[in-house]
Amino acid sequence: MIKALTPRGFLMLMLGGALATIAFELYGEVVSPSLGGSRLAPVPLAGSVFRAIAGYGSKEMAVLLHYIAGVIGYPLGFALVARPLWQKIAPRMPWWAVAVAFGCVQWVFALYIMAHLIAGQPPFLGFTGITWAALYGHIIYAFVAIGVGHHYALSRR
């Protein structure tokens, strides 16, 4: 059974999503390229998804789509789907292991479902450097977002 999401809980989800999106952006724009990895390009990817759905391109809508996914979409996906599954299937699994798994699921969603099936890009963007940078970026995102929620839950005890 899914517990009701309180207004405070929803705000914490959004805070976690916002902080996680910042971490994702920092990793993708600064850390990965500094370590010799690829620079992430989530806004152009969101733009190709928007173009495939709407039939026209809009950089502003691409930016909006990227931030809505990061601040609201992925956190709600965790709260309404992944967290209840975690509590039902593996309640003793530590939160950080769940974050790694959820980051991998986000990566599949972003690079296979959205980029390939909807936007027509090669599956997982052809398994190039950006593929692996995106995997690490999504795991970092999930680690921050779920970590904020975990900290919030501990503070409520």
PDB file of C-alpha atoms in Angstrom:
ATOM      1  CA  MET A   1       0.000   0.000   0.000  1.00  0.00           C
ATOM      2  CA  ILE A   2       1.356   3.427  -0.941  1.00  0.00           C
ATOM      3  CA  LYS A   3       1.346   5.941   1.884  1.00  0.00           C
ATOM      4  CA  ALA A   4      -0.112   9.339   1.102  1.00  0.00           C
ATOM      5  CA  LEU A   5       2.479  11.909   0.146  1.00  0.00           C
ATOM      6  CA  THR A   6       2.177  14.831   2.546  1.00  0.00           C
ATOM      7  CA  PRO A   7       2.806  18.399   1.382  1.00  0.00           C
ATOM      8  CA  ARG A   8       6.010  18.440   3.465  1.00  0.00           C
ATOM      9  CA  GLY A   9       7.053  15.097   1.985  1.00  0.00           C
ATOM     10  CA  PHE A  10       6.431  16.427  -1.531  1.00  0.00           C
ATOM     11  CA  LEU A  11       8.543  19.510  -0.775  1.00  0.00           C
ATOM     12  CA  MET A  12      11.331  17.250   0.494  1.00  0.00           C
ATOM     13  CA  LEU A  13      11.080  15.230  -2.729  1.00  0.00           C
ATOM     14  CA  MET A  14      11.421  18.426  -4.749  1.00  0.00           C
ATOM     15  CA  LEU A  15      14.348  19.601  -2.604  1.00  0.00           C
ATOM     16  CA  GLY A  16      16.055  16.239  -3.089  1.00  0.00           C
ATOM     17  CA  GLY A  17      15.354  16.390  -6.825  1.00  0.00           C
ATOM     18  CA  ALA A  18      16.693  19.946  -7.073  1.00  0.00           C
ATOM     19  CA  LEU A  19      19.895  19.126  -5.172  1.00  0.00           C
ATOM     20  CA  ALA A  20      20.310  15.936  -7.186  1.00  0.00           C
ATOM     21  CA  THR A  21      19.836  17.846 -10.442  1.00  0.00           C
ATOM     22  CA  ILE A  22      22.550  20.284  -9.353  1.00  0.00           C
ATOM     23  CA  ALA A  23      24.854  17.343  -8.551  1.00  0.00           C
ATOM     24  CA  PHE A  24      24.059  15.765 -11.947  1.00  0.00           C
ATOM     25  CA  GLU A  25      24.810  19.056 -13.724  1.00  0.00           C
ATOM     26  CA  LEU A  26      28.068  19.584 -11.830  1.00  0.00           C
ATOM     27  CA  TYR A  27      29.191  16.062 -12.598  1.00  0.00           C
ATOM     28  CA  GLY A  28      28.207  16.322 -16.258  1.00  0.00           C
ATOM     29  CA  GLU A  29      29.626  19.798 -16.890  1.00  0.00           C
ATOM     30  CA  VAL A  30      32.701  19.843 -14.637  1.00  0.00           C
ATOM     31  CA  VAL A  31      33.759  16.545 -13.060  1.00  0.00           C
ATOM     32  CA  SER A  32      33.379  14.126 -15.956  1.00  0.00           C
ATOM     33  CA  PRO A  33      35.137  16.358 -18.515  1.00  0.00           C
ATOM     34  CA  SER A  34      37.882  17.150 -15.960  1.00  0.00           C
ATOM     35  CA  LEU A  35      38.536  13.430 -15.562  1.00  0.00           C
ATOM     36  CA  GLY A  36      38.699  12.901 -19.317  1.00  0.00           C
ATOM     37  CA  GLY A  37      35.123  11.716 -19.650  1.00  0.00           C
ATOM     38  CA  SER A  38      32.333  13.038 -21.789  1.00  0.00           C
ATOM     39  CA  ARG A  39      30.347  16.167 -21.064  1.00  0.00           C
ATOM     40  CA  LEU A  40      26.675  15.387 -20.502  1.00  0.00           C
ATOM     41  CA  ALA A  41      24.074  17.029 -22.733  1.00  0.00           C
ATOM     42  CA  PRO A  42      20.688  16.507 -21.056  1.00  0.00           C
ATOM     43  CA  VAL A  43      19.047  19.612 -22.534  1.00  0.00           C
ATOM     44  CA  PRO A  44      19.758  18.664 -26.179  1.00  0.00           C
ATOM     45  CA  LEU A  45      18.485  15.165 -25.409  1.00  0.00           C
ATOM     46  CA  ALA A  46      15.334  16.618 -23.832  1.00  0.00           C
ATOM     47  CA  GLY A  47      15.046  18.835 -26.923  1.00  0.00           C
ATOM     48  CA  SER A  48      15.084  15.834 -29.245  1.00  0.00           C
ATOM     49  CA  VAL A  49      12.422  14.150 -27.100  1.00  0.00           C
ATOM     50  CA  PHE A  50      10.295  17.316 -27.154  1.00  0.00           C
ATOM     51  CA  ARG A  51      10.756  17.648 -30.931  1.00  0.00           C
ATOM     52  CA  ALA A  52       9.687  14.015 -31.440  1.00  0.00           C
ATOM     53  CA  ILE A  53       6.557  14.524 -29.342  1.00  0.00           C
ATOM     54  CA  ALA A  54       5.544  18.075 -30.277  1.00  0.00           C
ATOM     55  CA  GLY A  55       6.778  18.157 -33.858  1.00  0.00           C
ATOM     56  CA  TYR A  56       8.839  21.323 -33.408  1.00  0.00           C
ATOM     57  CA  GLY A  57      11.957  22.318 -31.497  1.00  0.00           C
ATOM     58  CA  SER A  58      12.133  24.673 -28.562  1.00  0.00           C
ATOM     59  CA  LYS A  59      15.245  25.187 -26.446  1.00  0.00           C
ATOM     60  CA  GLU A  60      13.118  26.700 -23.679  1.00  0.00           C
ATOM     61  CA  MET A  61      10.843  23.653 -23.594  1.00  0.00           C
ATOM     62  CA  ALA A  62      13.894  21.368 -23.615  1.00  0.00           C
ATOM     63  CA  VAL A  63      15.303  23.141 -20.564  1.00  0.00           C
ATOM     64  CA  LEU A  64      11.899  23.015 -18.851  1.00  0.00           C
ATOM     65  CA  LEU A  65      11.474  19.308 -19.647  1.00  0.00           C
ATOM     66  CA  HIS A  66      14.947  18.529 -18.257  1.00  0.00           C
ATOM     67  CA  TYR A  67      14.313  20.374 -14.994  1.00  0.00           C
ATOM     68  CA  ILE A  68      10.779  19.034 -14.539  1.00  0.00           C
ATOM     69  CA  ALA A  69      12.163  15.507 -14.929  1.00  0.00           C
ATOM     70  CA  GLY A  70      14.955  16.152 -12.423  1.00  0.00           C
ATOM     71  CA  VAL A  71      13.083  18.129  -9.789  1.00  0.00           C
ATOM     72  CA  ILE A  72       9.669  16.449  -9.964  1.00  0.00           C
ATOM     73  CA  GLY A  73       9.510  13.447 -12.332  1.00  0.00           C
ATOM     74  CA  TYR A  74      12.294  11.192 -11.093  1.00  0.00           C
ATOM     75  CA  PRO A  75      11.601  11.922  -7.401  1.00  0.00           C
ATOM     76  CA  LEU A  76       7.900  11.081  -7.874  1.00  0.00           C
ATOM     77  CA  GLY A  77       8.892   7.929  -9.744  1.00  0.00           C
ATOM     78  CA  PHE A  78      10.982   6.914  -6.774  1.00  0.00           C
ATOM     79  CA  ALA A  79       8.335   7.811  -4.177  1.00  0.00           C
ATOM     80  CA  LEU A  80       5.406   6.201  -5.979  1.00  0.00           C
ATOM     81  CA  VAL A  81       7.033   3.185  -7.656  1.00  0.00           C
ATOM     82  CA  ALA A  82      10.586   2.363  -6.595  1.00  0.00           C
ATOM     83  CA  ARG A  83      10.271   3.009  -2.852  1.00  0.00           C
ATOM     84  CA  PRO A  84       7.149   0.860  -2.407  1.00  0.00           C
ATOM     85  CA  LEU A  85       8.837  -1.927  -4.411  1.00  0.00           C
ATOM     86  CA  TRP A  86      11.963  -1.604  -2.266  1.00  0.00           C
ATOM     87  CA  GLN A  87       9.899  -1.813   0.941  1.00  0.00           C
ATOM     88  CA  LYS A  88       7.971  -4.827  -0.356  1.00  0.00           C
ATOM     89  CA  ILE A  89      10.761  -6.820  -2.033  1.00  0.00           C
ATOM     90  CA  ALA A  90      13.970  -5.926  -0.165  1.00  0.00           C
ATOM     91  CA  PRO A  91      13.185  -3.840   2.928  1.00  0.00           C
ATOM     92  CA  ARG A  92      16.586  -4.554   4.498  1.00  0.00           C
ATOM     93  CA  MET A  93      18.540  -3.345   1.462  1.00  0.00           C
ATOM     94  CA  PRO A  94      20.476  -0.195   2.447  1.00  0.00           C
ATOM     95  CA  TRP A  95      19.311   3.065   0.942  1.00  0.00           C
ATOM     96  CA  TRP A  96      22.588   3.633  -0.902  1.00  0.00           C
ATOM     97  CA  ALA A  97      22.266   0.274  -2.718  1.00  0.00           C
ATOM     98  CA  VAL A  98      18.729   1.220  -3.703  1.00  0.00           C
ATOM     99  CA  ALA A  99      20.103   4.535  -4.981  1.00  0.00           C
ATOM    100  CA  VAL A 100      22.604   2.737  -7.213  1.00  0.00           C
ATOM    101  CA  ALA A 101      19.824   0.508  -8.578  1.00  0.00           C
ATOM    102  CA  PHE A 102      17.465   3.455  -9.090  1.00  0.00           C
ATOM    103  CA  GLY A 103      20.211   5.416 -10.856  1.00  0.00           C
ATOM    104  CA  CYS A 104      20.660   2.490 -13.248  1.00  0.00           C
ATOM    105  CA  VAL A 105      16.915   2.376 -13.882  1.00  0.00           C
ATOM    106  CA  GLN A 106      16.912   6.139 -14.589  1.00  0.00           C
ATOM    107  CA  TRP A 107      19.794   5.634 -17.012  1.00  0.00           C
ATOM    108  CA  VAL A 108      17.859   2.950 -18.913  1.00  0.00           C
ATOM    109  CA  PHE A 109      14.769   5.159 -18.953  1.00  0.00           C
ATOM    110  CA  ALA A 110      16.682   8.215 -20.212  1.00  0.00           C
ATOM    111  CA  LEU A 111      18.996   6.568 -22.739  1.00  0.00           C
ATOM    112  CA  TYR A 112      16.835   3.741 -24.034  1.00  0.00           C
ATOM    113  CA  ILE A 113      13.193   4.700 -23.604  1.00  0.00           C
ATOM    114  CA  MET A 114      13.400   8.471 -24.051  1.00  0.00           C
ATOM    115  CA  ALA A 115      16.466   8.844 -26.301  1.00  0.00           C
ATOM    116  CA  HIS A 116      16.012   5.725 -28.418  1.00  0.00           C
ATOM    117  CA  LEU A 117      12.348   4.751 -28.456  1.00  0.00           C
ATOM    118  CA  ILE A 118      10.924   8.270 -28.433  1.00  0.00           C
ATOM    119  CA  ALA A 119      13.626  10.515 -29.929  1.00  0.00           C
ATOM    120  CA  GLY A 120      15.046   7.980 -32.402  1.00  0.00           C
ATOM    121  CA  GLN A 121      18.656   8.121 -31.205  1.00  0.00           C
ATOM    122  CA  PRO A 122      20.768   4.938 -31.228  1.00  0.00           C
ATOM    123  CA  PRO A 123      20.109   2.666 -28.208  1.00  0.00           C
ATOM    124  CA  PHE A 124      22.066   4.030 -25.244  1.00  0.00           C
ATOM    125  CA  LEU A 125      23.471   6.672 -27.610  1.00  0.00           C
ATOM    126  CA  GLY A 126      25.669   4.048 -29.257  1.00  0.00           C
ATOM    127  CA  PHE A 127      27.538   3.071 -26.082  1.00  0.00           C
ATOM    128  CA  THR A 128      29.996   5.939 -26.459  1.00  0.00           C
ATOM    129  CA  GLY A 129      31.672   7.952 -23.709  1.00  0.00           C
ATOM    130  CA  ILE A 130      28.494   9.914 -23.025  1.00  0.00           C
ATOM    131  CA  THR A 131      26.708   6.627 -22.270  1.00  0.00           C
ATOM    132  CA  TRP A 132      28.975   5.862 -19.336  1.00  0.00           C
ATOM    133  CA  ALA A 133      29.116   9.457 -18.128  1.00  0.00           C
ATOM    134  CA  ALA A 134      25.299   9.411 -18.113  1.00  0.00           C
ATOM    135  CA  LEU A 135      25.278   6.168 -16.099  1.00  0.00           C
ATOM    136  CA  TYR A 136      27.529   7.687 -13.422  1.00  0.00           C
ATOM    137  CA  GLY A 137      25.559  10.934 -13.523  1.00  0.00           C
ATOM    138  CA  HIS A 138      22.241   9.150 -12.948  1.00  0.00           C
ATOM    139  CA  ILE A 139      23.712   7.142 -10.068  1.00  0.00           C
ATOM    140  CA  ILE A 140      25.037  10.353  -8.492  1.00  0.00           C
ATOM    141  CA  TYR A 141      21.618  11.954  -9.025  1.00  0.00           C
ATOM    142  CA  ALA A 142      19.839   9.043  -7.308  1.00  0.00           C
ATOM    143  CA  PHE A 143      22.369   8.946  -4.475  1.00  0.00           C
ATOM    144  CA  VAL A 144      21.770  12.637  -3.684  1.00  0.00           C
ATOM    145  CA  ALA A 145      17.975  12.539  -4.134  1.00  0.00           C
ATOM    146  CA  ILE A 146      17.449   9.383  -2.081  1.00  0.00           C
ATOM    147  CA  GLY A 147      20.044  10.496   0.464  1.00  0.00           C
ATOM    148  CA  VAL A 148      18.074  13.690   1.111  1.00  0.00           C
ATOM    149  CA  GLY A 149      14.907  11.630   1.567  1.00  0.00           C
ATOM    150  CA  HIS A 150      16.711   9.164   3.832  1.00  0.00           C
ATOM    151  CA  HIS A 151      18.067  12.000   5.978  1.00  0.00           C
ATOM    152  CA  TYR A 152      14.586  13.536   6.133  1.00  0.00           C
ATOM    153  CA  ALA A 153      13.067  10.187   7.226  1.00  0.00           C
ATOM    154  CA  LEU A 154      15.703   9.775   9.949  1.00  0.00           C
ATOM    155  CA  SER A 155      15.065  13.304  11.223  1.00  0.00           C
ATOM    156  CA  ARG A 156      11.336  12.533  11.549  1.00  0.00           C
ATOM    157  CA  ARG A 157      11.907   9.646  13.984  1.00  0.00           C
TER     158      ARG A 157
END
